[in-house]
Amino acid sequence: MKKLKKVLAVLALASLAASFTACFIPTEEELLQREANGGNTGGNGGGGGSNTIGNAWGALFSDHNHNPIDLQVWQNFTASYDVTNGMKCTIGGSQWFGGAIVQNNKPAPADSIYYDMSKVRRMTFKVKASQNMAIWAGYSNSNKTDALIKTNVAVTTDWQTVEIVSNGVSQAWAIFALGSDGGYPKDSWLAIKDVTYFDASNNNVTLKYAE
């Protein structure tokens, strides 16, 4: 009987060890990469218990009370964040570049968490670049799809305020998106900050997850 108990105890410990090994435990490098990309860890609204955006994407938006935000589409540029430049996008080459700001970096809008933009009637943001650039910017104008209002913007080397007018939707996928056909040298950059949403009465709108 004692031998049987010992055997059972060993089997139980082995089973526990196997289940622990099977759990996904991110490495320090993975966690740091998530934080660098503005993911929902720590101060960006995940493990830290916060219900609002943190320091990364927080540099892009004027209102830091939006629900946690991540990046869905990310091609041909890297980003850094600070108070002066907001989100500074360093271009990786001459090809197309762009991105869309959403809650979850899933591969398709159908897998994402949506935002309630039903009160939004317009959006403003500030933008400048290392050289004159042609981009478009916008946000979702159709529920639960990758449909975007796209406003062309002629970016210069000085800060300018851009206004985009469109009725928001109750279940928005992309709350901010940008794109460019490219053709600009590697390491040129584009800086965006103070993205702000307004309702019909010209009051600021804080974006929360759709119910």
PDB file of C-alpha atoms in Angstrom:
ATOM      1  CA  MET A   1       0.000   0.000   0.000  1.00  0.00           C
ATOM      2  CA  LYS A   2       2.840   2.417   0.898  1.00  0.00           C
ATOM      3  CA  LYS A   3       4.543   1.671  -2.413  1.00  0.00           C
ATOM      4  CA  LEU A   4       1.279   2.324  -4.269  1.00  0.00           C
ATOM      5  CA  LYS A   5       0.853   5.681  -2.502  1.00  0.00           C
ATOM      6  CA  LYS A   6       4.399   6.644  -3.461  1.00  0.00           C
ATOM      7  CA  VAL A   7       3.770   5.680  -7.092  1.00  0.00           C
ATOM      8  CA  LEU A   8       0.538   7.712  -7.148  1.00  0.00           C
ATOM      9  CA  ALA A   9       2.300  10.697  -5.582  1.00  0.00           C
ATOM     10  CA  VAL A  10       5.054  10.572  -8.211  1.00  0.00           C
ATOM     11  CA  LEU A  11       2.469  10.330 -11.000  1.00  0.00           C
ATOM     12  CA  ALA A  12       0.566  13.322  -9.579  1.00  0.00           C
ATOM     13  CA  LEU A  13       3.725  15.439  -9.421  1.00  0.00           C
ATOM     14  CA  ALA A  14       4.667  14.433 -12.944  1.00  0.00           C
ATOM     15  CA  SER A  15       1.202  15.349 -14.184  1.00  0.00           C
ATOM     16  CA  LEU A  16       1.386  18.743 -12.460  1.00  0.00           C
ATOM     17  CA  ALA A  17       4.816  19.418 -13.947  1.00  0.00           C
ATOM     18  CA  ALA A  18       3.590  18.458 -17.410  1.00  0.00           C
ATOM     19  CA  SER A  19       0.550  20.741 -17.174  1.00  0.00           C
ATOM     20  CA  PHE A  20       2.737  23.646 -15.980  1.00  0.00           C
ATOM     21  CA  THR A  21       5.151  23.046 -18.852  1.00  0.00           C
ATOM     22  CA  ALA A  22       2.253  23.086 -21.294  1.00  0.00           C
ATOM     23  CA  CYS A  23       1.177  26.574 -20.162  1.00  0.00           C
ATOM     24  CA  PHE A  24       2.276  29.426 -22.374  1.00  0.00           C
ATOM     25  CA  ILE A  25       4.628  31.665 -20.401  1.00  0.00           C
ATOM     26  CA  PRO A  26       5.921  34.621 -22.429  1.00  0.00           C
ATOM     27  CA  THR A  27       9.616  35.355 -22.242  1.00  0.00           C
ATOM     28  CA  GLU A  28      10.950  38.705 -21.036  1.00  0.00           C
ATOM     29  CA  GLU A  29      11.869  39.554 -24.638  1.00  0.00           C
ATOM     30  CA  GLU A  30       8.305  38.845 -25.803  1.00  0.00           C
ATOM     31  CA  LEU A  31       6.844  41.006 -23.040  1.00  0.00           C
ATOM     32  CA  LEU A  32       9.205  43.856 -23.845  1.00  0.00           C
ATOM     33  CA  GLN A  33       8.328  43.588 -27.526  1.00  0.00           C
ATOM     34  CA  ARG A  34       4.621  43.765 -26.714  1.00  0.00           C
ATOM     35  CA  GLU A  35       5.213  46.864 -24.620  1.00  0.00           C
ATOM     36  CA  ALA A  36       7.324  48.460 -27.354  1.00  0.00           C
ATOM     37  CA  ASN A  37       4.537  47.864 -29.860  1.00  0.00           C
ATOM     38  CA  GLY A  38       1.917  49.400 -27.596  1.00  0.00           C
ATOM     39  CA  GLY A  39       0.310  46.086 -26.674  1.00  0.00           C
ATOM     40  CA  ASN A  40      -2.089  45.508 -23.808  1.00  0.00           C
ATOM     41  CA  THR A  41       0.438  44.675 -21.097  1.00  0.00           C
ATOM     42  CA  GLY A  42       1.146  46.561 -17.912  1.00  0.00           C
ATOM     43  CA  GLY A  43       0.474  50.258 -18.344  1.00  0.00           C
ATOM     44  CA  ASN A  44      -1.241  49.720 -21.670  1.00  0.00           C
ATOM     45  CA  GLY A  45      -4.382  48.304 -20.153  1.00  0.00           C
ATOM     46  CA  GLY A  46      -3.716  44.581 -19.715  1.00  0.00           C
ATOM     47  CA  GLY A  47      -1.841  43.019 -16.822  1.00  0.00           C
ATOM     48  CA  GLY A  48      -1.673  46.300 -14.928  1.00  0.00           C
ATOM     49  CA  GLY A  49      -5.440  46.321 -14.479  1.00  0.00           C
ATOM     50  CA  SER A  50      -5.895  49.697 -16.152  1.00  0.00           C
ATOM     51  CA  ASN A  51      -9.038  50.302 -18.192  1.00  0.00           C
ATOM     52  CA  THR A  52      -7.420  52.984 -20.337  1.00  0.00           C
ATOM     53  CA  ILE A  53      -4.587  53.322 -22.848  1.00  0.00           C
ATOM     54  CA  GLY A  54      -1.053  53.659 -21.528  1.00  0.00           C
ATOM     55  CA  ASN A  55       2.143  55.442 -22.476  1.00  0.00           C
ATOM     56  CA  ALA A  56       2.679  53.951 -25.926  1.00  0.00           C
ATOM     57  CA  TRP A  57      -0.535  54.542 -27.877  1.00  0.00           C
ATOM     58  CA  GLY A  58      -1.323  57.233 -25.313  1.00  0.00           C
ATOM     59  CA  ALA A  59       1.222  59.483 -27.064  1.00  0.00           C
ATOM     60  CA  LEU A  60      -0.893  59.316 -30.226  1.00  0.00           C
ATOM     61  CA  PHE A  61      -4.228  60.350 -28.668  1.00  0.00           C
ATOM     62  CA  SER A  62      -5.153  63.558 -26.878  1.00  0.00           C
ATOM     63  CA  ASP A  63      -7.563  61.656 -24.584  1.00  0.00           C
ATOM     64  CA  HIS A  64      -5.920  58.957 -22.460  1.00  0.00           C
ATOM     65  CA  ASN A  65      -9.249  57.594 -21.218  1.00  0.00           C
ATOM     66  CA  HIS A  66      -9.972  55.506 -24.307  1.00  0.00           C
ATOM     67  CA  ASN A  67     -10.235  51.785 -23.651  1.00  0.00           C
ATOM     68  CA  PRO A  68      -6.972  49.832 -24.249  1.00  0.00           C
ATOM     69  CA  ILE A  69      -5.713  50.043 -27.822  1.00  0.00           C
ATOM     70  CA  ASP A  70      -3.423  47.837 -29.910  1.00  0.00           C
ATOM     71  CA  LEU A  71      -2.234  47.728 -33.510  1.00  0.00           C
ATOM     72  CA  GLN A  72      -3.945  45.564 -36.135  1.00  0.00           C
ATOM     73  CA  VAL A  73      -2.107  46.320 -39.381  1.00  0.00           C
ATOM     74  CA  TRP A  74       1.544  47.276 -39.390  1.00  0.00           C
ATOM     75  CA  GLN A  75       3.626  47.383 -42.556  1.00  0.00           C
ATOM     76  CA  ASN A  76       6.960  48.914 -43.508  1.00  0.00           C
ATOM     77  CA  PHE A  77       7.483  51.263 -40.596  1.00  0.00           C
ATOM     78  CA  THR A  78       8.471  51.142 -36.944  1.00  0.00           C
ATOM     79  CA  ALA A  79       7.227  53.538 -34.287  1.00  0.00           C
ATOM     80  CA  SER A  80       8.485  55.370 -31.236  1.00  0.00           C
ATOM     81  CA  TYR A  81       6.460  57.442 -28.794  1.00  0.00           C
ATOM     82  CA  ASP A  82       7.063  60.689 -26.941  1.00  0.00           C
ATOM     83  CA  VAL A  83       5.221  63.849 -25.954  1.00  0.00           C
ATOM     84  CA  THR A  84       6.867  66.011 -28.628  1.00  0.00           C
ATOM     85  CA  ASN A  85       6.299  63.773 -31.659  1.00  0.00           C
ATOM     86  CA  GLY A  86       3.409  61.590 -30.544  1.00  0.00           C
ATOM     87  CA  MET A  87       3.737  58.453 -32.696  1.00  0.00           C
ATOM     88  CA  LYS A  88       6.831  58.873 -34.890  1.00  0.00           C
ATOM     89  CA  CYS A  89       6.824  56.353 -37.741  1.00  0.00           C
ATOM     90  CA  THR A  90      10.215  55.592 -39.260  1.00  0.00           C
ATOM     91  CA  ILE A  91       9.772  54.219 -42.777  1.00  0.00           C
ATOM     92  CA  GLY A  92      11.583  51.016 -43.668  1.00  0.00           C
ATOM     93  CA  GLY A  93      11.768  51.483 -47.426  1.00  0.00           C
ATOM     94  CA  SER A  94      10.173  53.015 -50.512  1.00  0.00           C
ATOM     95  CA  GLN A  95       7.195  50.639 -50.662  1.00  0.00           C
ATOM     96  CA  TRP A  96       3.662  51.074 -49.326  1.00  0.00           C
ATOM     97  CA  PHE A  97       3.392  51.665 -45.592  1.00  0.00           C
ATOM     98  CA  GLY A  98       0.483  52.028 -43.206  1.00  0.00           C
ATOM     99  CA  GLY A  99      -1.349  50.873 -40.127  1.00  0.00           C
ATOM    100  CA  ALA A 100      -4.702  50.739 -38.339  1.00  0.00           C
ATOM    101  CA  ILE A 101      -5.308  51.258 -34.639  1.00  0.00           C
ATOM    102  CA  VAL A 102      -7.646  48.690 -33.085  1.00  0.00           C
ATOM    103  CA  GLN A 103      -7.998  46.857 -29.770  1.00  0.00           C
ATOM    104  CA  ASN A 104      -6.668  43.440 -30.710  1.00  0.00           C
ATOM    105  CA  ASN A 105      -3.980  42.361 -33.178  1.00  0.00           C
ATOM    106  CA  LYS A 106      -6.022  39.505 -34.643  1.00  0.00           C
ATOM    107  CA  PRO A 107      -5.685  38.673 -38.348  1.00  0.00           C
ATOM    108  CA  ALA A 108      -9.184  39.822 -39.352  1.00  0.00           C
ATOM    109  CA  PRO A 109     -11.708  42.436 -38.204  1.00  0.00           C
ATOM    110  CA  ALA A 110     -14.200  39.669 -37.392  1.00  0.00           C
ATOM    111  CA  ASP A 111     -11.858  38.471 -34.626  1.00  0.00           C
ATOM    112  CA  SER A 112     -11.416  41.896 -33.032  1.00  0.00           C
ATOM    113  CA  ILE A 113     -13.098  43.794 -30.233  1.00  0.00           C
ATOM    114  CA  TYR A 114     -15.032  46.772 -31.548  1.00  0.00           C
ATOM    115  CA  TYR A 115     -15.296  50.354 -30.307  1.00  0.00           C
ATOM    116  CA  ASP A 116     -18.422  52.451 -29.974  1.00  0.00           C
ATOM    117  CA  MET A 117     -17.925  55.429 -32.291  1.00  0.00           C
ATOM    118  CA  SER A 118     -21.656  56.112 -32.727  1.00  0.00           C
ATOM    119  CA  LYS A 119     -21.356  59.637 -31.309  1.00  0.00           C
ATOM    120  CA  VAL A 120     -18.320  60.564 -33.427  1.00  0.00           C
ATOM    121  CA  ARG A 121     -18.930  63.087 -36.204  1.00  0.00           C
ATOM    122  CA  ARG A 122     -15.365  64.209 -36.920  1.00  0.00           C
ATOM    123  CA  MET A 123     -11.730  63.591 -35.964  1.00  0.00           C
ATOM    124  CA  THR A 124      -8.714  65.893 -35.865  1.00  0.00           C
ATOM    125  CA  PHE A 125      -5.013  65.153 -35.549  1.00  0.00           C
ATOM    126  CA  LYS A 126      -1.651  66.858 -35.989  1.00  0.00           C
ATOM    127  CA  VAL A 127       0.891  65.578 -38.480  1.00  0.00           C
ATOM    128  CA  LYS A 128       4.289  66.432 -39.961  1.00  0.00           C
ATOM    129  CA  ALA A 129       7.112  64.549 -41.713  1.00  0.00           C
ATOM    130  CA  SER A 130      10.808  64.696 -42.503  1.00  0.00           C
ATOM    131  CA  GLN A 131       9.836  65.671 -46.067  1.00  0.00           C
ATOM    132  CA  ASN A 132       6.625  66.382 -47.972  1.00  0.00           C
ATOM    133  CA  MET A 133       4.492  63.245 -48.148  1.00  0.00           C
ATOM    134  CA  ALA A 134       1.141  62.153 -49.526  1.00  0.00           C
ATOM    135  CA  ILE A 135      -0.877  59.942 -47.169  1.00  0.00           C
ATOM    136  CA  TRP A 136      -4.489  59.111 -46.455  1.00  0.00           C
ATOM    137  CA  ALA A 137      -6.039  58.848 -43.008  1.00  0.00           C
ATOM    138  CA  GLY A 138      -9.406  57.841 -41.633  1.00  0.00           C
ATOM    139  CA  TYR A 139     -11.451  55.462 -39.503  1.00  0.00           C
ATOM    140  CA  SER A 140     -14.192  52.851 -39.869  1.00  0.00           C
ATOM    141  CA  ASN A 141     -17.316  53.979 -41.681  1.00  0.00           C
ATOM    142  CA  SER A 142     -19.005  50.591 -41.711  1.00  0.00           C
ATOM    143  CA  ASN A 143     -19.782  48.181 -38.880  1.00  0.00           C
ATOM    144  CA  LYS A 144     -17.698  45.023 -38.480  1.00  0.00           C
ATOM    145  CA  THR A 145     -15.748  45.358 -41.724  1.00  0.00           C
ATOM    146  CA  ASP A 146     -12.460  46.759 -42.915  1.00  0.00           C
ATOM    147  CA  ALA A 147     -14.262  49.687 -44.600  1.00  0.00           C
ATOM    148  CA  LEU A 148     -12.575  53.034 -44.004  1.00  0.00           C
ATOM    149  CA  ILE A 149     -13.298  56.632 -44.816  1.00  0.00           C
ATOM    150  CA  LYS A 150     -10.065  57.781 -46.451  1.00  0.00           C
ATOM    151  CA  THR A 151      -9.122  61.450 -46.592  1.00  0.00           C
ATOM    152  CA  ASN A 152      -6.046  62.447 -48.589  1.00  0.00           C
ATOM    153  CA  VAL A 153      -3.525  64.519 -46.648  1.00  0.00           C
ATOM    154  CA  ALA A 154      -0.574  66.507 -48.037  1.00  0.00           C
ATOM    155  CA  VAL A 155       1.930  66.313 -45.180  1.00  0.00           C
ATOM    156  CA  THR A 156       4.679  68.942 -44.877  1.00  0.00           C
ATOM    157  CA  THR A 157       7.672  69.412 -42.592  1.00  0.00           C
ATOM    158  CA  ASP A 158       5.624  71.677 -40.285  1.00  0.00           C
ATOM    159  CA  TRP A 159       2.896  70.598 -37.893  1.00  0.00           C
ATOM    160  CA  GLN A 160      -0.589  70.982 -39.362  1.00  0.00           C
ATOM    161  CA  THR A 161      -4.001  70.050 -37.979  1.00  0.00           C
ATOM    162  CA  VAL A 162      -6.067  67.753 -40.189  1.00  0.00           C
ATOM    163  CA  GLU A 163      -9.839  67.341 -39.878  1.00  0.00           C
ATOM    164  CA  ILE A 164     -11.718  64.272 -41.107  1.00  0.00           C
ATOM    165  CA  VAL A 165     -15.521  64.429 -41.132  1.00  0.00           C
ATOM    166  CA  SER A 166     -17.578  61.225 -41.094  1.00  0.00           C
ATOM    167  CA  ASN A 167     -20.310  59.747 -38.925  1.00  0.00           C
ATOM    168  CA  GLY A 168     -18.869  57.062 -36.663  1.00  0.00           C
ATOM    169  CA  VAL A 169     -20.462  53.647 -36.240  1.00  0.00           C
ATOM    170  CA  SER A 170     -21.591  51.726 -33.168  1.00  0.00           C
ATOM    171  CA  GLN A 171     -19.170  48.851 -33.767  1.00  0.00           C
ATOM    172  CA  ALA A 172     -16.024  50.312 -35.273  1.00  0.00           C
ATOM    173  CA  TRP A 173     -13.029  48.183 -36.199  1.00  0.00           C
ATOM    174  CA  ALA A 174     -10.366  50.822 -36.952  1.00  0.00           C
ATOM    175  CA  ILE A 175     -10.562  53.947 -34.825  1.00  0.00           C
ATOM    176  CA  PHE A 176      -7.591  55.445 -36.686  1.00  0.00           C
ATOM    177  CA  ALA A 177      -5.856  54.327 -39.867  1.00  0.00           C
ATOM    178  CA  LEU A 178      -3.263  55.686 -42.260  1.00  0.00           C
ATOM    179  CA  GLY A 179      -1.585  54.622 -45.448  1.00  0.00           C
ATOM    180  CA  SER A 180       0.733  55.801 -48.199  1.00  0.00           C
ATOM    181  CA  ASP A 181       1.865  54.518 -51.582  1.00  0.00           C
ATOM    182  CA  GLY A 182       5.409  55.185 -50.440  1.00  0.00           C
ATOM    183  CA  GLY A 183       8.269  56.255 -52.624  1.00  0.00           C
ATOM    184  CA  TYR A 184      10.131  57.878 -49.730  1.00  0.00           C
ATOM    185  CA  PRO A 185      13.703  57.120 -48.628  1.00  0.00           C
ATOM    186  CA  LYS A 186      14.442  54.588 -45.927  1.00  0.00           C
ATOM    187  CA  ASP A 187      14.560  56.199 -42.451  1.00  0.00           C
ATOM    188  CA  SER A 188      12.408  59.159 -43.458  1.00  0.00           C
ATOM    189  CA  TRP A 189       9.636  59.613 -40.895  1.00  0.00           C
ATOM    190  CA  LEU A 190       6.056  60.679 -40.274  1.00  0.00           C
ATOM    191  CA  ALA A 191       4.850  61.983 -36.888  1.00  0.00           C
ATOM    192  CA  ILE A 192       1.214  61.991 -35.717  1.00  0.00           C
ATOM    193  CA  LYS A 193      -0.238  63.190 -32.416  1.00  0.00           C
ATOM    194  CA  ASP A 194      -3.288  64.635 -30.648  1.00  0.00           C
ATOM    195  CA  VAL A 195      -5.855  62.417 -32.389  1.00  0.00           C
ATOM    196  CA  THR A 196      -9.170  63.730 -31.029  1.00  0.00           C
ATOM    197  CA  TYR A 197     -12.806  62.773 -31.652  1.00  0.00           C
ATOM    198  CA  PHE A 198     -15.814  65.115 -31.516  1.00  0.00           C
ATOM    199  CA  ASP A 199     -19.585  64.655 -31.400  1.00  0.00           C
ATOM    200  CA  ALA A 200     -22.271  66.757 -33.109  1.00  0.00           C
ATOM    201  CA  SER A 201     -22.086  69.339 -30.301  1.00  0.00           C
ATOM    202  CA  ASN A 202     -18.312  69.665 -30.690  1.00  0.00           C
ATOM    203  CA  ASN A 203     -17.629  67.853 -27.402  1.00  0.00           C
ATOM    204  CA  ASN A 204     -14.736  65.401 -27.094  1.00  0.00           C
ATOM    205  CA  VAL A 205     -15.707  61.733 -27.371  1.00  0.00           C
ATOM    206  CA  THR A 206     -13.954  59.037 -25.315  1.00  0.00           C
ATOM    207  CA  LEU A 207     -13.947  55.691 -27.134  1.00  0.00           C
ATOM    208  CA  LYS A 208     -15.094  52.647 -25.185  1.00  0.00           C
ATOM    209  CA  TYR A 209     -15.612  49.043 -26.229  1.00  0.00           C
ATOM    210  CA  ALA A 210     -18.952  48.345 -27.905  1.00  0.00           C
ATOM    211  CA  GLU A 211     -21.375  46.386 -25.730  1.00  0.00           C
TER     212      GLU A 211
END
